[in-house]
Every structure is written in C-alpha cells, then in structure tokens.
PDB file of C-alpha atoms in Angstrom:
ATOM      1  CA  MET A   1     -18.467 -12.270 -63.555  1.00 53.00           C
ATOM      2  CA  ALA A   2     -15.835 -12.190 -60.828  1.00 56.00           C
ATOM      3  CA  ILE A   3     -15.973 -10.004 -57.769  1.00 62.00           C
ATOM      4  CA  ALA A   4     -12.625  -8.831 -56.538  1.00 60.00           C
ATOM      5  CA  GLU A   5     -12.454  -8.899 -52.776  1.00 63.00           C
ATOM      6  CA  ARG A   6      -9.998  -6.519 -51.213  1.00 60.00           C
ATOM      7  CA  ARG A   7      -8.628  -7.346 -47.769  1.00 63.00           C
ATOM      8  CA  ARG A   8      -7.724  -4.380 -45.658  1.00 60.00           C
ATOM      9  CA  SER A   9      -5.449  -4.550 -42.706  1.00 55.00           C
ATOM     10  CA  ARG A  10      -6.648  -2.776 -39.582  1.00 57.00           C
ATOM     11  CA  SER A  11      -3.146  -1.635 -38.802  1.00 52.00           C
ATOM     12  CA  ARG A  12      -1.104  -0.450 -41.712  1.00 61.00           C
ATOM     13  CA  SER A  13       2.073   0.091 -39.720  1.00 66.00           C
ATOM     14  CA  ARG A  14       2.257  -3.308 -37.986  1.00 70.00           C
ATOM     15  CA  SER A  15       1.212  -6.777 -38.951  1.00 81.00           C
ATOM     16  CA  ARG A  16      -1.281  -8.852 -37.023  1.00 84.00           C
ATOM     17  CA  LYS A  17       1.510 -11.274 -36.070  1.00 85.00           C
ATOM     18  CA  ASN A  18       3.599  -8.485 -34.506  1.00 85.00           C
ATOM     19  CA  ILE A  19       0.661  -7.200 -32.490  1.00 86.00           C
ATOM     20  CA  ARG A  20      -0.251 -10.666 -31.204  1.00 87.00           C
ATOM     21  CA  SER A  21       3.348 -11.402 -30.202  1.00 88.00           C
ATOM     22  CA  GLU A  22       3.513  -8.115 -28.289  1.00 89.00           C
ATOM     23  CA  ILE A  23       0.230  -8.887 -26.516  1.00 89.00           C
ATOM     24  CA  LYS A  24       1.562 -12.321 -25.516  1.00 89.00           C
ATOM     25  CA  ALA A  25       4.779 -10.750 -24.211  1.00 89.00           C
ATOM     26  CA  LEU A  26       2.807  -8.228 -22.135  1.00 89.00           C
ATOM     27  CA  GLU A  27       0.535 -10.951 -20.761  1.00 88.00           C
ATOM     28  CA  ALA A  28       3.583 -13.053 -19.832  1.00 86.00           C
ATOM     29  CA  GLU A  29       5.114 -10.041 -18.079  1.00 84.00           C
ATOM     30  CA  LEU A  30       1.876  -9.416 -16.182  1.00 83.00           C
ATOM     31  CA  HIS A  31       1.717 -13.087 -15.177  1.00 82.00           C
ATOM     32  CA  ALA A  32       5.335 -12.955 -13.975  1.00 79.00           C
ATOM     33  CA  ARG A  33       4.635  -9.829 -11.920  1.00 73.00           C
ATOM     34  CA  LYS A  34       1.611 -11.394 -10.256  1.00 74.00           C
ATOM     35  CA  HIS A  35       3.726 -14.349  -9.178  1.00 70.00           C
ATOM     36  CA  GLY A  36       6.541 -12.271  -7.706  1.00 63.00           C
ATOM     37  CA  ARG A  37       9.089 -12.711 -10.460  1.00 53.00           C
ATOM     38  CA  ALA A  38       8.991  -9.084 -11.535  1.00 48.00           C
ATOM     39  CA  HIS A  39      12.150  -7.261 -12.443  1.00 50.00           C
ATOM     40  CA  SER A  40      10.921  -4.019 -10.851  1.00 53.00           C
ATOM     41  CA  HIS A  41      10.385  -4.943  -7.228  1.00 57.00           C
ATOM     42  CA  GLY A  42       7.630  -3.192  -5.309  1.00 60.00           C
ATOM     43  CA  ARG A  43       5.683  -2.103  -8.374  1.00 67.00           C
ATOM     44  CA  GLU A  44       2.372  -3.332  -9.730  1.00 70.00           C
ATOM     45  CA  LEU A  45       1.051  -2.924 -13.257  1.00 68.00           C
ATOM     46  CA  VAL A  46      -2.090  -0.794 -13.213  1.00 75.00           C
ATOM     47  CA  ARG A  47      -2.839  -0.659 -16.931  1.00 79.00           C
ATOM     48  CA  ALA A  48      -1.188  -0.753 -20.341  1.00 81.00           C
ATOM     49  CA  GLU A  49      -2.206   1.448 -23.241  1.00 84.00           C
ATOM     50  CA  GLN A  50      -1.147   1.497 -26.854  1.00 83.00           C
ATOM     51  CA  MET A  51      -0.499   4.931 -28.323  1.00 83.00           C
ATOM     52  CA  PRO A  52      -1.577   5.791 -31.905  1.00 85.00           C
ATOM     53  CA  ASP A  53       2.055   5.630 -33.065  1.00 88.00           C
ATOM     54  CA  GLY A  54       2.337   2.009 -31.869  1.00 81.00           C
ATOM     55  CA  ALA A  55       4.235   2.621 -28.625  1.00 84.00           C
ATOM     56  CA  VAL A  56       3.034   0.747 -25.549  1.00 83.00           C
ATOM     57  CA  VAL A  57       2.805   2.711 -22.294  1.00 82.00           C
ATOM     58  CA  LEU A  58       2.774   0.795 -18.993  1.00 79.00           C
ATOM     59  CA  PHE A  59       1.311   2.517 -15.952  1.00 78.00           C
ATOM     60  CA  GLU A  60       2.767   1.122 -12.736  1.00 77.00           C
ATOM     61  CA  GLU A  61       1.967   1.778  -9.107  1.00 77.00           C
ATOM     62  CA  LYS A  62       4.361   1.391  -6.198  1.00 77.00           C
ATOM     63  CA  VAL A  63       3.007  -1.015  -3.601  1.00 72.00           C
ATOM     64  CA  GLU A  64       4.398  -1.265  -0.086  1.00 73.00           C
ATOM     65  CA  LYS A  65       3.925  -4.575   1.649  1.00 73.00           C
ATOM     66  CA  VAL A  66       3.675  -4.538   5.422  1.00 74.00           C
ATOM     67  CA  GLU A  67       4.242  -7.845   7.130  1.00 76.00           C
ATOM     68  CA  GLU A  68       2.532  -8.513  10.434  1.00 74.00           C
ATOM     69  CA  PRO A  69       4.481  -9.960  13.340  1.00 74.00           C
ATOM     70  CA  ARG A  70       4.453 -13.737  13.576  1.00 78.00           C
ATOM     71  CA  ARG A  71       2.174 -13.797  16.631  1.00 78.00           C
ATOM     72  CA  GLY A  72      -0.246 -11.250  15.201  1.00 77.00           C
ATOM     73  CA  VAL A  73      -0.814  -7.623  15.960  1.00 74.00           C
ATOM     74  CA  ARG A  74      -0.552  -6.544  19.592  1.00 76.00           C
ATOM     75  CA  ILE A  75      -3.654  -4.723  20.763  1.00 77.00           C
ATOM     76  CA  GLU A  76      -3.352  -2.682  23.932  1.00 79.00           C
ATOM     77  CA  LYS A  77      -6.441  -1.753  25.877  1.00 79.00           C
ATOM     78  CA  ASP A  78      -7.043   1.833  26.858  1.00 77.00           C
ATOM     79  CA  LYS A  79      -5.981   2.584  30.389  1.00 77.00           C
ATOM     80  CA  LYS A  80      -8.921   3.639  32.473  1.00 80.00           C
ATOM     81  CA  GLY A  81      -8.616   6.238  35.178  1.00 82.00           C
ATOM     82  CA  PRO A  82      -9.343   5.566  38.840  1.00 84.00           C
ATOM     83  CA  PRO A  83     -12.948   4.924  39.874  1.00 87.00           C
ATOM     84  CA  PRO A  84     -15.087   8.077  40.280  1.00 87.00           C
ATOM     85  CA  LYS A  85     -15.656   7.469  44.023  1.00 91.00           C
ATOM     86  CA  LEU A  86     -11.914   7.347  44.665  1.00 89.00           C
ATOM     87  CA  MET A  87     -11.408  10.567  42.681  1.00 88.00           C
ATOM     88  CA  ARG A  88     -14.070  12.341  44.761  1.00 89.00           C
ATOM     89  CA  ALA A  89     -12.442  11.135  47.972  1.00 90.00           C
ATOM     90  CA  MET A  90      -8.990  12.288  46.803  1.00 89.00           C
ATOM     91  CA  LEU A  91     -10.290  15.708  45.763  1.00 89.00           C
ATOM     92  CA  ALA A  92     -12.229  16.064  49.027  1.00 89.00           C
ATOM     93  CA  THR A  93      -9.029  15.671  51.045  1.00 89.00           C
ATOM     94  CA  LEU A  94      -7.302  18.470  49.086  1.00 85.00           C
ATOM     95  CA  THR A  95      -9.749  21.170  50.112  1.00 66.00           C
TER      96      THR A  95
END
C-alpha cells in the first residue's frame, strides 16, 4: 500500500526561489541605506509590505539631519535686570 504525498506550494503565483531572492534584494537595499549608500538621499525605510497580488510596497520617511557646529552649541544665559534696590532708587527719583 503506497500513500501518495501531495506537496502544496504556499504561493501559487511565485516560486519560493523568487520570493527568497526578492527578500535578499530588499535586505541588501536596507543595509545599503543604513550605511549611507542609498540612492534616495534623505529618506529612511520605515517598513516594507507585500500586497496580495505580489507587489512590494516600501514606506519611506524623509529625515532631516542637523549638524551641530564644530565647537558645540552656543548657550546664552538669560540677561537679568538690574538689582531690585537700584530699581527702587531709580523709581524714587522719578516721583
């Protein structure tokens, strides 16, 4: 008695080899973007989704990089007003 085993493919439209090659290509693109070799400058990959029809949709986000000055950020202290005693003396002379 022989049992016939039937192998079913999870994806009927694309082979496993095609899907794996596309995943590798997307991972290579993500790796290239993380290391600054991206072809779309100033954008960062947020997520990638595969649609039911097999199309791959990449969601990107624009990232602005702000470089600090070489010596660091300049912090200015708040300017304080004159001492309260001096203010009272100045106002006393006006009246």
